[in-house]
Amino acid sequence: MALINGSHSEEFILLGFTDRPWMELPLFVMLLITYPMAMMGNIAIILVSKLDPRLHSPMYFFLTNLSFLDMCYTTSIVPQMLFNLGSSKKTISYLGCAVQLYFFHMMGGTECLLLALMSLDRYVAICKPLHYTLIMNQQICVLLVSIVWLSGMTYAVSEATVTLQLPLCGLNQLDHLLCEIPVLIKIACGEKSANELTLSVVCIFMLAVPLCLILASYACIGHAMLKIKSSEGRRKAFGTCSSHLIVVFLFYGPAISMYLQPSSSITRDQPKFMALFYGVVTPALNPFIYTLRNKDVKGALGNLRRRIFSPSERWWASNEIV
């Protein structure tokens, strides 16, 4: 215990791309653009889902949760990245690292399960349309979302707490842009095979199992869509399902390559780019994916825009008449 308690430094040095300083300015500019885009896009999704009565359905209730989750997900890492990339100081305090570790993995674990829950919703809507309102009623939806969030919190608290107990023996350099569990395990000294095994097993349940459920759901959905006689019905079903599938592959692809790929085959910079992709790029793209391929959301966004800007437009019109 003396080794564990005395082995942690007061701060960590996030090496990031310090060996290639020419990458820092383009990356800083990219984050400066994508972060506000992610925030504004997800806030817009939440607003239209709440304000437009046509979007008061389970699918948009889950989408609202996904948008809120993505806002928290990207906020847990981007401000610290911007600070480090924009200054010569590349450090994060031990407490800040621990907080980032908990929040980043809580949001990541919750998103894995929430995407599976959203595929279940699409399965019920398309394969069992007559029972949809009975199965996916408000109480059931709230219960399912609560279980998903609680499961994400449980995963993060248990895995991050065990990781933070590993002895670091004074090592405080992380070859990464953020504090992530595999990176902390990598620099730990002493026996850590149990932690690596636990992380692999947990990631199978948090990544592989939900992904298998998603693929099984969409296999059933695809079979059911072939039976839909109306071309308009098939087009609408394909529109909502294809948006969700794109989001699934954008999130799961990098996450699986990071957490389920053998560590020996992971290159030095792969974790950095993967974290940027599923922690920054995906939350910024999700609102555009859902709006560009969904007529209901596009219509609701248009109504929201007119509601916000129409008073000023009327004011300008009245002044021009005068």
mmCIF file of C-alpha atoms in Angstrom:
data_model
loop_
_atom_site.group_PDB
_atom_site.id
_atom_site.type_symbol
_atom_site.label_atom_id
_atom_site.label_comp_id
_atom_site.label_asym_id
_atom_site.label_seq_id
_atom_site.Cartn_x
_atom_site.Cartn_y
_atom_site.Cartn_z
ATOM 1 C CA MET A 1 0.000 0.000 0.000
ATOM 2 C CA ALA A 2 2.910 2.358 0.672
ATOM 3 C CA LEU A 3 4.064 1.745 -2.904
ATOM 4 C CA ILE A 4 0.618 2.468 -4.299
ATOM 5 C CA ASN A 5 0.052 5.610 -2.250
ATOM 6 C CA GLY A 6 3.499 7.008 -2.887
ATOM 7 C CA SER A 7 3.761 6.085 -6.533
ATOM 8 C CA HIS A 8 1.378 8.676 -7.959
ATOM 9 C CA SER A 9 2.689 12.064 -9.052
ATOM 10 C CA GLU A 10 0.725 15.256 -8.452
ATOM 11 C CA GLU A 11 0.310 15.648 -12.215
ATOM 12 C CA PHE A 12 0.661 13.746 -15.470
ATOM 13 C CA ILE A 13 2.457 14.886 -18.609
ATOM 14 C CA LEU A 14 0.342 14.250 -21.710
ATOM 15 C CA LEU A 15 2.912 13.800 -24.469
ATOM 16 C CA GLY A 16 0.384 13.831 -27.301
ATOM 17 C CA PHE A 17 2.187 14.920 -30.470
ATOM 18 C CA THR A 18 5.096 16.728 -28.809
ATOM 19 C CA ASP A 19 7.494 14.773 -31.028
ATOM 20 C CA ARG A 20 5.691 16.295 -34.041
ATOM 21 C CA PRO A 21 4.909 19.879 -33.040
ATOM 22 C CA TRP A 22 3.814 20.758 -36.587
ATOM 23 C CA MET A 23 0.627 18.719 -35.965
ATOM 24 C CA GLU A 24 -0.453 20.691 -32.904
ATOM 25 C CA LEU A 25 -1.731 23.852 -34.637
ATOM 26 C CA PRO A 26 -3.876 22.003 -37.247
ATOM 27 C CA LEU A 27 -5.253 19.780 -34.475
ATOM 28 C CA PHE A 28 -5.985 22.804 -32.286
ATOM 29 C CA VAL A 29 -7.866 24.495 -35.149
ATOM 30 C CA MET A 30 -9.793 21.288 -35.899
ATOM 31 C CA LEU A 31 -10.906 20.984 -32.247
ATOM 32 C CA LEU A 32 -11.772 24.681 -32.155
ATOM 33 C CA ILE A 33 -14.145 24.095 -35.074
ATOM 34 C CA THR A 34 -15.588 20.657 -34.283
ATOM 35 C CA TYR A 35 -16.265 21.250 -30.578
ATOM 36 C CA PRO A 36 -18.697 24.191 -31.062
ATOM 37 C CA MET A 37 -20.252 22.283 -33.977
ATOM 38 C CA ALA A 38 -20.832 19.266 -31.750
ATOM 39 C CA MET A 39 -22.321 21.374 -28.963
ATOM 40 C CA MET A 40 -24.619 23.433 -31.200
ATOM 41 C CA GLY A 41 -25.729 20.437 -33.248
ATOM 42 C CA ASN A 42 -26.600 18.318 -30.222
ATOM 43 C CA ILE A 43 -28.314 21.234 -28.438
ATOM 44 C CA ALA A 44 -30.429 21.761 -31.572
ATOM 45 C CA ILE A 45 -31.429 18.064 -31.586
ATOM 46 C CA ILE A 46 -32.449 18.262 -27.904
ATOM 47 C CA LEU A 47 -34.450 21.464 -28.451
ATOM 48 C CA VAL A 48 -36.429 20.251 -31.458
ATOM 49 C CA SER A 49 -37.116 16.894 -29.785
ATOM 50 C CA LYS A 50 -38.581 18.697 -26.791
ATOM 51 C CA LEU A 51 -40.415 21.538 -28.578
ATOM 52 C CA ASP A 52 -41.921 19.747 -31.585
ATOM 53 C CA PRO A 53 -44.912 17.529 -30.613
ATOM 54 C CA ARG A 54 -44.304 15.330 -33.686
ATOM 55 C CA LEU A 55 -41.000 14.218 -32.172
ATOM 56 C CA HIS A 56 -42.447 13.114 -28.832
ATOM 57 C CA SER A 57 -41.807 9.434 -29.472
ATOM 58 C CA PRO A 58 -39.443 6.805 -28.003
ATOM 59 C CA MET A 59 -37.004 7.103 -30.926
ATOM 60 C CA TYR A 60 -36.457 10.819 -30.315
ATOM 61 C CA PHE A 61 -36.407 10.325 -26.557
ATOM 62 C CA PHE A 62 -33.427 8.000 -27.057
ATOM 63 C CA LEU A 63 -31.913 10.422 -29.581
ATOM 64 C CA THR A 64 -32.172 13.233 -27.012
ATOM 65 C CA ASN A 65 -30.279 11.081 -24.536
ATOM 66 C CA LEU A 66 -27.635 10.330 -27.181
ATOM 67 C CA SER A 67 -27.216 14.054 -27.934
ATOM 68 C CA PHE A 68 -26.868 14.933 -24.241
ATOM 69 C CA LEU A 69 -24.414 12.068 -23.792
ATOM 70 C CA ASP A 70 -22.326 13.217 -26.771
ATOM 71 C CA MET A 71 -22.154 16.749 -25.339
ATOM 72 C CA CYS A 72 -20.847 15.408 -22.021
ATOM 73 C CA TYR A 73 -18.555 12.927 -23.816
ATOM 74 C CA THR A 74 -16.734 15.516 -25.914
ATOM 75 C CA THR A 75 -16.696 18.103 -23.090
ATOM 76 C CA SER A 76 -14.875 15.647 -20.829
ATOM 77 C CA ILE A 77 -11.799 15.740 -23.076
ATOM 78 C CA VAL A 78 -11.777 18.657 -25.551
ATOM 79 C CA PRO A 79 -11.197 21.626 -23.165
ATOM 80 C CA GLN A 80 -8.133 19.899 -21.703
ATOM 81 C CA MET A 81 -6.891 19.040 -25.207
ATOM 82 C CA LEU A 82 -7.287 22.652 -26.342
ATOM 83 C CA PHE A 83 -5.416 23.892 -23.278
ATOM 84 C CA ASN A 84 -2.516 21.477 -23.841
ATOM 85 C CA LEU A 85 -2.309 22.050 -27.585
ATOM 86 C CA GLY A 86 -2.463 25.813 -27.202
ATOM 87 C CA SER A 87 0.287 26.113 -24.599
ATOM 88 C CA SER A 88 3.729 24.760 -23.862
ATOM 89 C CA LYS A 89 2.422 23.159 -20.654
ATOM 90 C CA LYS A 90 1.252 19.626 -21.450
ATOM 91 C CA THR A 91 0.123 18.558 -17.988
ATOM 92 C CA ILE A 92 -3.038 17.488 -16.218
ATOM 93 C CA SER A 93 -3.367 17.194 -12.451
ATOM 94 C CA TYR A 94 -3.805 13.776 -10.880
ATOM 95 C CA LEU A 95 -7.318 14.773 -9.737
ATOM 96 C CA GLY A 96 -8.122 16.122 -13.199
ATOM 97 C CA CYS A 97 -6.893 12.887 -14.764
ATOM 98 C CA ALA A 98 -9.058 10.827 -12.401
ATOM 99 C CA VAL A 99 -12.164 12.937 -13.129
ATOM 100 C CA GLN A 100 -11.535 12.694 -16.881
ATOM 101 C CA LEU A 101 -11.031 8.948 -16.561
ATOM 102 C CA TYR A 102 -14.383 8.479 -14.815
ATOM 103 C CA PHE A 103 -16.442 10.744 -17.085
ATOM 104 C CA PHE A 104 -14.876 9.696 -20.394
ATOM 105 C CA HIS A 105 -15.377 5.975 -19.740
ATOM 106 C CA MET A 106 -18.811 6.472 -18.199
ATOM 107 C CA MET A 107 -20.013 8.273 -21.332
ATOM 108 C CA GLY A 108 -18.302 5.748 -23.608
ATOM 109 C CA GLY A 109 -19.809 2.750 -21.823
ATOM 110 C CA THR A 110 -23.252 4.368 -21.726
ATOM 111 C CA GLU A 111 -23.121 5.142 -25.457
ATOM 112 C CA CYS A 112 -22.308 1.506 -26.270
ATOM 113 C CA LEU A 113 -25.459 0.375 -24.479
ATOM 114 C CA LEU A 114 -27.626 3.277 -25.640
ATOM 115 C CA LEU A 115 -26.896 2.539 -29.302
ATOM 116 C CA ALA A 116 -27.979 -1.070 -28.667
ATOM 117 C CA LEU A 117 -31.161 0.197 -26.996
ATOM 118 C CA MET A 118 -31.892 2.430 -29.998
ATOM 119 C CA SER A 119 -31.571 -0.570 -32.323
ATOM 120 C CA LEU A 120 -34.031 -2.463 -30.096
ATOM 121 C CA ASP A 121 -36.465 0.437 -30.472
ATOM 122 C CA ARG A 122 -36.159 0.276 -34.290
ATOM 123 C CA TYR A 123 -36.635 -3.513 -34.171
ATOM 124 C CA VAL A 124 -39.891 -3.212 -32.220
ATOM 125 C CA ALA A 125 -41.136 -0.317 -34.406
ATOM 126 C CA ILE A 126 -40.580 -2.184 -37.690
ATOM 127 C CA CYS A 127 -41.001 -5.849 -36.747
ATOM 128 C CA LYS A 128 -43.833 -5.443 -34.215
ATOM 129 C CA PRO A 129 -45.606 -2.213 -35.238
ATOM 130 C CA LEU A 130 -48.987 -3.161 -33.751
ATOM 131 C CA HIS A 131 -47.451 -3.672 -30.298
ATOM 132 C CA TYR A 132 -44.955 -0.771 -30.477
ATOM 133 C CA THR A 133 -46.845 1.721 -28.278
ATOM 134 C CA LEU A 134 -47.568 -1.011 -25.740
ATOM 135 C CA ILE A 135 -43.993 -2.321 -25.536
ATOM 136 C CA MET A 136 -42.152 1.019 -25.784
ATOM 137 C CA ASN A 137 -44.366 3.062 -23.486
ATOM 138 C CA GLN A 138 -43.017 6.019 -21.535
ATOM 139 C CA GLN A 139 -42.392 4.104 -18.307
ATOM 140 C CA ILE A 140 -40.486 1.333 -20.098
ATOM 141 C CA CYS A 141 -38.379 3.864 -22.035
ATOM 142 C CA VAL A 142 -37.426 5.771 -18.881
ATOM 143 C CA LEU A 143 -36.603 2.493 -17.114
ATOM 144 C CA LEU A 144 -34.434 1.245 -19.991
ATOM 145 C CA VAL A 145 -32.536 4.537 -20.283
ATOM 146 C CA SER A 146 -31.997 4.586 -16.506
ATOM 147 C CA ILE A 147 -30.558 1.059 -16.636
ATOM 148 C CA VAL A 148 -28.248 2.078 -19.495
ATOM 149 C CA TRP A 149 -26.920 5.135 -17.634
ATOM 150 C CA LEU A 150 -26.536 3.171 -14.390
ATOM 151 C CA SER A 151 -24.647 0.407 -16.210
ATOM 152 C CA GLY A 152 -22.300 2.958 -17.794
ATOM 153 C CA MET A 153 -21.620 4.522 -14.399
ATOM 154 C CA THR A 154 -20.999 1.117 -12.813
ATOM 155 C CA TYR A 155 -18.531 0.177 -15.546
ATOM 156 C CA ALA A 156 -16.629 3.466 -15.274
ATOM 157 C CA VAL A 157 -16.486 3.554 -11.480
ATOM 158 C CA SER A 158 -15.369 -0.063 -11.108
ATOM 159 C CA GLU A 159 -12.823 -0.115 -13.964
ATOM 160 C CA ALA A 160 -11.380 3.363 -13.358
ATOM 161 C CA THR A 161 -11.097 2.840 -9.603
ATOM 162 C CA VAL A 162 -9.173 -0.403 -10.039
ATOM 163 C CA THR A 163 -6.909 1.228 -12.627
ATOM 164 C CA LEU A 164 -6.149 4.211 -10.386
ATOM 165 C CA GLN A 165 -4.984 1.815 -7.671
ATOM 166 C CA LEU A 166 -2.167 0.486 -9.859
ATOM 167 C CA PRO A 167 1.345 1.517 -8.717
ATOM 168 C CA LEU A 168 3.059 3.869 -11.150
ATOM 169 C CA CYS A 169 6.396 4.021 -9.307
ATOM 170 C CA GLY A 170 6.807 7.709 -10.052
ATOM 171 C CA LEU A 171 6.092 7.410 -13.784
ATOM 172 C CA ASN A 172 3.929 10.298 -14.936
ATOM 173 C CA GLN A 173 4.312 10.524 -18.721
ATOM 174 C CA LEU A 174 1.286 9.403 -20.753
ATOM 175 C CA ASP A 175 1.877 8.981 -24.464
ATOM 176 C CA HIS A 176 -1.635 10.167 -25.232
ATOM 177 C CA LEU A 177 -3.880 13.242 -25.539
ATOM 178 C CA LEU A 178 -6.027 12.272 -22.549
ATOM 179 C CA CYS A 179 -6.229 9.970 -19.552
ATOM 180 C CA GLU A 180 -7.494 6.600 -20.744
ATOM 181 C CA ILE A 181 -7.543 3.269 -18.908
ATOM 182 C CA PRO A 182 -5.308 1.259 -21.334
ATOM 183 C CA VAL A 183 -2.671 4.016 -21.253
ATOM 184 C CA LEU A 184 -2.544 4.082 -17.441
ATOM 185 C CA ILE A 185 -2.339 0.281 -17.325
ATOM 186 C CA LYS A 186 0.521 0.407 -19.829
ATOM 187 C CA ILE A 187 2.730 2.678 -17.670
ATOM 188 C CA ALA A 188 1.919 0.885 -14.412
ATOM 189 C CA CYS A 189 4.683 -1.104 -12.777
ATOM 190 C CA GLY A 190 4.356 -4.405 -10.961
ATOM 191 C CA GLU A 191 1.722 -7.041 -11.627
ATOM 192 C CA LYS A 192 -1.001 -5.778 -13.982
ATOM 193 C CA SER A 193 -2.055 -8.859 -15.948
ATOM 194 C CA ALA A 194 -5.245 -9.115 -13.846
ATOM 195 C CA ASN A 195 -6.179 -5.546 -14.829
ATOM 196 C CA GLU A 196 -5.547 -6.258 -18.514
ATOM 197 C CA LEU A 197 -7.640 -9.429 -18.365
ATOM 198 C CA THR A 198 -10.474 -7.659 -16.520
ATOM 199 C CA LEU A 199 -10.462 -4.812 -19.041
ATOM 200 C CA SER A 200 -10.641 -7.289 -21.938
ATOM 201 C CA VAL A 201 -13.546 -9.204 -20.380
ATOM 202 C CA VAL A 202 -15.470 -6.029 -19.500
ATOM 203 C CA CYS A 203 -14.919 -4.594 -22.988
ATOM 204 C CA ILE A 204 -16.306 -7.769 -24.543
ATOM 205 C CA PHE A 205 -19.527 -7.229 -22.586
ATOM 206 C CA MET A 206 -19.609 -3.468 -23.221
ATOM 207 C CA LEU A 207 -18.612 -3.554 -26.907
ATOM 208 C CA ALA A 208 -18.898 -6.974 -28.519
ATOM 209 C CA VAL A 209 -22.183 -8.096 -26.917
ATOM 210 C CA PRO A 210 -24.122 -4.853 -27.679
ATOM 211 C CA LEU A 211 -22.743 -4.854 -31.229
ATOM 212 C CA CYS A 212 -23.931 -8.440 -31.742
ATOM 213 C CA LEU A 213 -27.394 -7.437 -30.470
ATOM 214 C CA ILE A 214 -27.418 -4.478 -32.869
ATOM 215 C CA LEU A 215 -26.460 -6.657 -35.833
ATOM 216 C CA ALA A 216 -29.076 -9.278 -34.874
ATOM 217 C CA SER A 217 -31.735 -6.558 -34.581
ATOM 218 C CA TYR A 218 -30.893 -5.185 -38.016
ATOM 219 C CA ALA A 219 -30.872 -8.642 -39.548
ATOM 220 C CA CYS A 220 -34.488 -9.017 -38.364
ATOM 221 C CA ILE A 221 -35.274 -5.462 -39.500
ATOM 222 C CA GLY A 222 -33.856 -6.141 -42.963
ATOM 223 C CA HIS A 223 -35.989 -9.265 -43.271
ATOM 224 C CA ALA A 224 -39.089 -7.349 -42.152
ATOM 225 C CA MET A 225 -38.402 -4.451 -44.558
ATOM 226 C CA LEU A 226 -38.464 -6.845 -47.499
ATOM 227 C CA LYS A 227 -42.050 -7.686 -46.570
ATOM 228 C CA ILE A 228 -43.198 -4.034 -46.552
ATOM 229 C CA LYS A 229 -45.267 -3.545 -49.722
ATOM 230 C CA SER A 230 -45.327 0.257 -49.668
ATOM 231 C CA SER A 231 -42.237 1.864 -51.231
ATOM 232 C CA GLU A 232 -42.804 4.938 -49.027
ATOM 233 C CA GLY A 233 -42.866 2.742 -45.926
ATOM 234 C CA ARG A 234 -39.637 1.013 -46.952
ATOM 235 C CA ARG A 235 -37.989 4.365 -47.659
ATOM 236 C CA LYS A 236 -38.980 5.783 -44.267
ATOM 237 C CA ALA A 237 -37.836 2.659 -42.409
ATOM 238 C CA PHE A 238 -34.549 2.644 -44.325
ATOM 239 C CA GLY A 239 -34.002 6.367 -43.586
ATOM 240 C CA THR A 240 -34.247 6.029 -39.810
ATOM 241 C CA CYS A 241 -32.332 2.742 -39.672
ATOM 242 C CA SER A 242 -29.503 3.809 -41.987
ATOM 243 C CA SER A 243 -28.833 6.926 -39.876
ATOM 244 C CA HIS A 244 -28.512 4.811 -36.755
ATOM 245 C CA LEU A 245 -26.332 2.230 -38.494
ATOM 246 C CA ILE A 246 -23.908 4.917 -39.689
ATOM 247 C CA VAL A 247 -23.604 6.243 -36.124
ATOM 248 C CA VAL A 248 -23.070 2.690 -34.808
ATOM 249 C CA PHE A 249 -20.184 1.958 -37.178
ATOM 250 C CA LEU A 250 -18.598 5.388 -36.644
ATOM 251 C CA PHE A 251 -18.539 4.750 -32.889
ATOM 252 C CA TYR A 252 -17.957 1.005 -32.630
ATOM 253 C CA GLY A 253 -15.294 0.744 -35.342
ATOM 254 C CA PRO A 254 -12.630 2.882 -33.629
ATOM 255 C CA ALA A 255 -13.658 1.704 -30.134
ATOM 256 C CA ILE A 256 -13.259 -1.975 -31.057
ATOM 257 C CA SER A 257 -9.928 -1.350 -32.775
ATOM 258 C CA MET A 258 -8.737 0.349 -29.589
ATOM 259 C CA TYR A 259 -10.101 -1.921 -26.834
ATOM 260 C CA LEU A 260 -10.474 -5.372 -28.410
ATOM 261 C CA GLN A 261 -7.455 -5.422 -30.723
ATOM 262 C CA PRO A 262 -4.323 -7.188 -29.381
ATOM 263 C CA SER A 263 -2.010 -4.622 -27.812
ATOM 264 C CA SER A 264 0.931 -5.944 -29.836
ATOM 265 C CA SER A 265 -0.739 -4.896 -33.099
ATOM 266 C CA ILE A 266 -1.624 -1.347 -31.926
ATOM 267 C CA THR A 267 0.743 1.301 -33.245
ATOM 268 C CA ARG A 268 2.022 4.128 -31.062
ATOM 269 C CA ASP A 269 -0.261 6.851 -32.452
ATOM 270 C CA GLN A 270 -3.350 4.704 -33.058
ATOM 271 C CA PRO A 271 -4.885 5.294 -29.582
ATOM 272 C CA LYS A 272 -4.559 9.071 -30.050
ATOM 273 C CA PHE A 273 -6.323 9.137 -33.411
ATOM 274 C CA MET A 274 -8.961 6.642 -32.287
ATOM 275 C CA ALA A 275 -9.751 8.710 -29.176
ATOM 276 C CA LEU A 276 -10.049 11.834 -31.332
ATOM 277 C CA PHE A 277 -12.403 10.011 -33.670
ATOM 278 C CA TYR A 278 -14.872 8.456 -31.223
ATOM 279 C CA GLY A 279 -14.529 11.229 -28.622
ATOM 280 C CA VAL A 280 -14.609 14.320 -30.882
ATOM 281 C CA VAL A 281 -15.447 13.607 -34.533
ATOM 282 C CA THR A 282 -18.364 11.220 -33.951
ATOM 283 C CA PRO A 283 -20.242 13.528 -31.494
ATOM 284 C CA ALA A 284 -19.843 16.353 -34.031
ATOM 285 C CA LEU A 285 -21.118 14.224 -36.944
ATOM 286 C CA ASN A 286 -24.084 12.574 -35.180
ATOM 287 C CA PRO A 287 -26.450 15.598 -35.364
ATOM 288 C CA PHE A 288 -25.740 16.044 -39.087
ATOM 289 C CA ILE A 289 -26.251 12.342 -39.794
ATOM 290 C CA TYR A 290 -29.655 12.335 -38.092
ATOM 291 C CA THR A 291 -30.814 15.632 -39.620
ATOM 292 C CA LEU A 292 -29.607 15.064 -43.193
ATOM 293 C CA ARG A 293 -31.328 11.677 -43.435
ATOM 294 C CA ASN A 294 -34.481 12.394 -41.412
ATOM 295 C CA LYS A 295 -37.323 14.506 -42.831
ATOM 296 C CA ASP A 296 -39.059 14.896 -39.461
ATOM 297 C CA VAL A 297 -35.954 16.320 -37.785
ATOM 298 C CA LYS A 298 -35.209 18.601 -40.757
ATOM 299 C CA GLY A 299 -38.778 19.905 -40.659
ATOM 300 C CA ALA A 300 -38.613 20.463 -36.900
ATOM 301 C CA LEU A 301 -35.291 22.310 -37.259
ATOM 302 C CA GLY A 302 -36.838 24.512 -39.952
ATOM 303 C CA ASN A 303 -39.762 25.338 -37.650
ATOM 304 C CA LEU A 304 -37.349 26.127 -34.813
ATOM 305 C CA ARG A 305 -35.309 28.423 -37.063
ATOM 306 C CA ARG A 306 -38.450 30.271 -38.187
ATOM 307 C CA ARG A 307 -39.616 30.558 -34.587
ATOM 308 C CA ILE A 308 -36.303 32.110 -33.553
ATOM 309 C CA PHE A 309 -35.736 34.413 -36.533
ATOM 310 C CA SER A 310 -39.279 35.303 -37.607
ATOM 311 C CA PRO A 311 -39.720 38.139 -35.011
ATOM 312 C CA SER A 312 -36.589 39.886 -36.304
ATOM 313 C CA GLU A 313 -37.656 39.259 -39.914
ATOM 314 C CA ARG A 314 -41.066 40.825 -39.210
ATOM 315 C CA TRP A 315 -39.352 43.758 -37.537
ATOM 316 C CA TRP A 316 -37.141 44.369 -40.584
ATOM 317 C CA ALA A 317 -40.118 43.999 -42.929
ATOM 318 C CA SER A 318 -42.186 46.502 -40.956
ATOM 319 C CA ASN A 319 -39.307 49.024 -41.007
ATOM 320 C CA GLU A 320 -38.910 48.626 -44.758
ATOM 321 C CA ILE A 321 -42.630 49.286 -45.275
ATOM 322 C CA VAL A 322 -42.458 52.428 -43.124
#
